[in-house]
């Protein structure tokens, strides 16, 4: 995969939200939502994790 750096500063090919979306993997979306909810003190749900790049 080409190395694309998003507006957020993350490398898309390494971003867990991007990877979960590309694989259409609801279990991975759940994991990302749980992790980011704790990391960023936010209330994120698996359905919030959908990212196709900038």
mmCIF file of C-alpha atoms in Angstrom, residues 29-46:
data_model
loop_
_atom_site.group_PDB
_atom_site.id
_atom_site.type_symbol
_atom_site.label_atom_id
_atom_site.label_comp_id
_atom_site.label_asym_id
_atom_site.label_seq_id
_atom_site.Cartn_x
_atom_site.Cartn_y
_atom_site.Cartn_z
ATOM 1 C CA UNK A 29 -14.168 -1.377 14.951
ATOM 2 C CA UNK A 30 -15.266 -2.391 18.461
ATOM 3 C CA UNK A 31 -11.646 -2.679 19.620
ATOM 4 C CA UNK A 32 -10.739 0.719 18.157
ATOM 5 C CA UNK A 33 -13.798 2.344 19.744
ATOM 6 C CA UNK A 34 -12.917 0.880 23.157
ATOM 7 C CA UNK A 35 -9.264 1.903 22.908
ATOM 8 C CA UNK A 36 -9.915 5.417 21.637
ATOM 9 C CA UNK A 37 -12.714 5.966 24.168
ATOM 10 C CA UNK A 38 -10.192 5.335 26.948
ATOM 11 C CA UNK A 39 -7.275 7.152 25.275
ATOM 12 C CA UNK A 40 -9.208 10.281 24.382
ATOM 13 C CA UNK A 41 -11.800 10.247 27.186
ATOM 14 C CA UNK A 42 -14.579 10.091 24.599
ATOM 15 C CA UNK A 43 -17.705 8.012 24.141
ATOM 16 C CA UNK A 44 -17.027 6.234 20.865
ATOM 17 C CA UNK A 45 -19.120 3.414 19.463
ATOM 18 C CA UNK A 46 -18.087 0.831 16.861
#
